[in-house]
Short mmCIF file of C-alpha atoms in Angstrom, two decimals:
data_model
loop_
_atom_site.label_atom_id
_atom_site.label_comp_id
_atom_site.label_asym_id
_atom_site.label_seq_id
_atom_site.Cartn_x
_atom_site.Cartn_y
_atom_site.Cartn_z
CA MET A 1 59.47 87.57 138.69
CA GLU A 2 58.57 87.27 143.18
CA ALA A 3 58.39 90.91 144.63
CA GLY A 4 61.23 90.63 146.45
CA ASP A 5 63.32 90.01 142.95
CA LYS A 6 61.76 92.49 141.82
CA SER A 7 63.02 95.53 144.34
CA GLY A 8 65.92 93.93 144.16
CA ALA A 9 66.38 94.35 140.47
CA LEU A 10 64.75 98.38 140.92
CA GLU A 11 67.41 99.04 143.79
CA THR A 12 70.25 97.58 141.15
CA LYS A 13 69.17 99.59 138.66
CA THR A 14 68.52 103.14 140.50
CA SER A 15 72.62 102.35 142.20
CA GLU A 16 73.52 102.46 138.12
CA THR A 17 72.07 104.94 137.30
CA MET A 18 73.55 106.90 140.47
CA SER A 19 76.93 106.52 139.27
CA ALA A 20 76.66 107.16 136.14
CA ASN A 21 75.13 110.44 137.51
CA GLN A 22 78.13 110.70 139.90
CA VAL A 23 80.34 109.89 136.89
CA ALA A 24 78.88 112.76 134.58
CA VAL A 25 79.34 115.03 137.43
CA ASP A 26 82.99 114.51 138.15
CA GLU A 27 84.06 114.16 134.06
CA SER A 28 82.07 118.08 134.50
CA SER A 29 83.75 119.40 137.13
CA GLN A 30 87.43 117.71 135.71
CA ASN A 31 86.23 119.27 132.59
CA ALA A 32 85.29 123.22 133.68
CA ALA A 33 88.69 122.28 136.22
CA GLU A 34 90.94 122.16 132.83
CA GLU A 35 89.14 124.83 131.26
CA GLU A 36 89.94 126.91 134.65
CA GLU A 37 93.47 125.77 134.21
CA GLU A 38 94.32 126.91 130.53
CA GLU A 39 92.80 130.62 130.84
CA VAL A 40 94.69 130.34 133.90
CA GLU A 41 97.78 129.37 131.47
CA ARG A 42 96.21 131.82 128.98
CA LYS A 43 96.50 135.03 130.82
CA ILE A 44 99.79 133.99 131.88
CA LYS A 45 101.35 133.41 128.23
CA LEU A 46 100.61 137.64 127.76
CA GLY A 47 103.58 138.45 129.28
CA PRO A 48 104.08 141.72 131.11
CA GLN A 49 101.88 144.55 130.53
CA PHE A 50 103.71 148.22 129.83
CA THR A 51 102.48 151.34 130.01
CA LEU A 52 101.57 153.75 127.67
CA LYS A 53 105.27 155.31 127.27
CA GLU A 54 106.80 152.07 127.57
CA GLN A 55 104.78 151.07 124.89
CA LEU A 56 105.10 153.90 122.57
CA GLU A 57 109.12 154.36 123.31
CA LYS A 58 109.44 149.68 122.51
CA ASP A 59 110.64 149.82 118.72
CA LYS A 60 110.95 153.71 117.94
CA ASP A 61 113.13 152.73 115.46
CA ASP A 62 111.01 150.57 113.32
CA GLU A 63 109.34 152.78 111.20
CA SER A 64 106.99 150.86 110.30
CA LEU A 65 105.62 149.79 113.45
CA ARG A 66 105.51 153.20 114.79
CA ARG A 67 103.69 154.23 112.32
CA TRP A 68 101.02 150.96 113.17
CA LYS A 69 101.24 152.35 116.64
CA GLU A 70 100.50 156.42 115.82
CA GLN A 71 97.20 154.89 114.09
CA LEU A 72 96.33 152.97 116.58
CA LEU A 73 96.33 155.41 119.41
CA GLY A 74 95.51 158.17 117.83
CA THR A 75 97.78 161.22 118.82
CA VAL A 76 99.35 160.92 122.03
CA ASP A 77 100.43 164.09 124.13
CA LEU A 78 104.00 163.04 125.28
CA GLU A 79 103.82 164.97 128.11
CA ASN A 80 100.31 163.85 129.11
CA VAL A 81 101.47 160.12 129.51
CA GLY A 82 102.95 159.02 132.39
CA GLU A 83 105.02 156.32 134.23
CA THR A 84 101.79 154.04 135.49
CA LEU A 85 99.57 151.44 134.24
CA GLU A 86 96.45 153.96 135.26
CA PRO A 87 95.14 156.30 132.95
CA GLU A 88 92.94 159.14 134.96
CA VAL A 89 90.22 160.51 133.70
CA LYS A 90 88.81 164.19 135.18
CA ILE A 91 85.10 165.12 134.34
CA LEU A 92 85.80 169.08 134.23
CA SER A 93 82.72 170.72 133.78
CA LEU A 94 78.14 169.51 132.74
CA SER A 95 76.63 171.76 130.13
CA ILE A 96 73.05 172.01 129.72
CA ILE A 97 72.24 173.25 126.56
CA SER A 98 67.75 173.51 125.60
CA PRO A 99 67.09 175.79 121.81
CA GLY A 100 66.74 179.73 122.70
CA ARG A 101 68.86 179.46 125.72
CA ASN A 102 72.01 180.30 126.67
CA ASP A 103 74.15 177.03 127.84
CA ILE A 104 74.06 176.41 131.29
CA VAL A 105 77.22 175.47 132.71
CA LEU A 106 78.32 173.72 135.56
CA PRO A 107 81.93 173.40 137.02
CA ILE A 108 81.94 169.54 138.95
CA PRO A 109 83.30 169.85 142.74
CA GLU A 110 85.84 167.22 143.05
CA ASP A 111 84.73 165.70 145.74
CA GLY A 112 81.63 164.91 143.58
CA LYS A 113 78.89 166.59 146.22
CA PRO A 114 77.78 170.23 144.40
CA LYS A 115 76.35 172.20 146.72
CA GLY A 116 72.42 173.08 147.24
CA LEU A 117 70.43 172.72 144.00
CA TRP A 118 72.91 172.22 141.15
CA PHE A 119 70.65 173.35 138.63
CA SER A 120 66.85 174.39 137.40
CA LEU A 121 64.87 172.67 134.62
CA GLU A 122 61.85 174.28 133.05
CA GLU A 123 58.89 171.56 132.74
CA GLY A 124 58.43 170.24 129.25
CA SER A 125 61.22 171.06 127.70
CA ARG A 126 64.42 170.30 125.62
CA TYR A 127 67.57 169.78 126.49
CA LYS A 128 71.21 167.70 126.28
CA LEU A 129 73.52 167.21 128.64
CA LYS A 130 77.56 167.80 127.61
CA PHE A 131 80.65 166.68 129.19
CA SER A 132 83.98 168.13 129.21
CA PHE A 133 87.00 165.71 130.37
CA GLN A 134 90.15 164.84 129.95
CA VAL A 135 92.34 161.65 129.97
CA SER A 136 96.20 161.74 130.77
CA ASN A 137 98.41 158.82 131.88
CA ASN A 138 97.13 156.27 130.01
CA ILE A 139 94.54 154.83 127.73
CA VAL A 140 90.84 154.49 129.24
CA SER A 141 89.45 151.57 127.30
CA GLY A 142 84.69 151.94 127.58
CA LEU A 143 84.34 155.26 129.48
CA ARG A 144 80.77 155.12 130.52
CA TYR A 145 78.51 157.60 132.10
CA THR A 146 74.97 156.37 134.00
CA ASN A 147 72.30 158.11 136.25
CA THR A 148 69.73 157.25 138.45
CA VAL A 149 67.38 160.03 139.48
CA TRP A 150 64.97 159.71 142.94
CA LYS A 151 61.83 161.26 143.42
CA THR A 152 60.77 161.87 147.10
CA GLY A 153 62.82 158.26 147.92
CA MET A 154 61.30 156.80 144.85
CA LYS A 155 63.15 155.97 141.35
CA VAL A 156 62.06 157.56 138.69
CA ASP A 157 64.91 157.23 136.12
CA SER A 158 68.25 154.95 135.22
CA SER A 159 70.11 155.63 132.70
CA LYS A 160 73.74 154.93 130.63
CA ASP A 161 75.92 156.13 127.94
CA MET A 162 78.78 155.21 126.19
CA PHE A 163 81.23 157.61 126.14
CA GLY A 164 83.84 155.50 124.23
CA THR A 165 87.74 155.03 124.31
CA PHE A 166 90.26 157.67 124.39
CA SER A 167 93.81 158.19 124.37
CA PRO A 168 96.24 160.93 127.10
CA GLN A 169 95.75 164.62 125.73
CA ALA A 170 96.67 167.79 126.57
CA GLU A 171 93.27 168.88 125.28
CA PRO A 172 89.87 168.31 126.79
CA TYR A 173 87.52 165.91 125.46
CA THR A 174 83.63 166.18 125.22
CA HIS A 175 80.99 163.79 124.64
CA GLU A 176 77.57 165.75 124.07
CA MET A 177 74.39 162.61 124.70
CA LEU A 178 70.50 162.71 122.64
CA GLU A 179 68.36 165.00 123.38
CA GLU A 180 65.14 164.73 125.85
CA THR A 181 62.33 166.60 127.19
CA THR A 182 62.01 167.33 130.88
CA PRO A 183 58.80 165.22 131.67
CA SER A 184 56.24 168.07 132.60
CA GLY A 185 52.89 167.97 134.70
CA PHE A 186 52.00 169.04 138.73
CA PHE A 187 53.08 165.26 139.77
CA ALA A 188 57.14 165.89 137.69
CA ARG A 189 57.30 168.85 139.51
CA GLY A 190 59.21 169.79 142.16
CA SER A 191 62.52 168.57 143.62
CA TYR A 192 65.10 165.22 142.94
CA THR A 193 67.90 163.77 143.47
CA ALA A 194 70.51 162.13 141.58
CA ARG A 195 73.87 159.97 140.84
CA SER A 196 75.64 159.90 138.33
CA LYS A 197 79.04 157.99 137.80
CA PHE A 198 81.68 157.74 135.64
CA VAL A 199 83.68 154.41 135.14
CA ASP A 200 85.32 152.51 131.87
CA ASP A 201 85.72 148.72 130.75
CA ASP A 202 86.67 147.20 134.40
CA ASN A 203 84.29 149.09 136.28
CA LYS A 204 87.05 151.53 138.06
CA CYS A 205 84.76 154.47 138.71
CA TYR A 206 86.62 157.96 138.12
CA LEU A 207 83.79 160.27 139.73
CA GLU A 208 80.83 160.06 141.36
CA ILE A 209 78.50 162.67 141.78
CA ASN A 210 75.45 162.92 144.30
CA TYR A 211 73.62 166.01 143.42
CA THR A 212 69.62 167.85 143.42
CA PHE A 213 67.67 169.20 140.26
CA ASP A 214 64.42 170.49 140.14
CA ILE A 215 61.40 171.05 137.58
CA ARG A 216 59.56 174.03 137.81
CA LYS A 217 56.98 175.58 135.61
CA GLU A 218 59.48 177.92 134.31
CA TRP A 219 63.10 178.36 134.05
CA PRO A 220 64.52 180.34 136.38
CA THR A 221 65.32 184.05 136.12
CA PRO A 222 69.01 184.37 135.04
#
């Protein structure tokens, strides 16, 4: 085969390959579009959402359905059930629990900005955090806590903890986290800044707390 023929054959083969690839891309795009349309259709077929109060009042004459809802939702305080789809979560307090010491109970400002130094910890001490919070209006799903800590502008710690799913009730809930130990040594002591957030499965943030604390050689004198 002459050079011209080889070149022509190569160009033809390349063209055919590109066409095949284009067809594959088009088919992939079409499949993705179809899947997206199906997903939209599935969402549309879900029908209207209802507030928790509407859900509780629906089919209330059906005994078996009522019992099933009670099992699913637990004990719901109707006084704390609102007319809105959005749940309301209020973080009430933070307790610092350390063996052999009285609990440090810190009320949480509504604006999430405690003034000045919020609390102090002793280096090398064991402690647990316990939060008190209230849920109203509707069920909150996947409530979780995230916390990031900086020292002299450098991030030194990041953590998160899943609280869970809660239905509205008048009595506050409490969540106690796992025990931790503060760092120790000369470089561990000093002032820290931190940011805590409380968010749900929909990434709705109910409270953001920006605060400062310090680690000392010993617990501060009460």
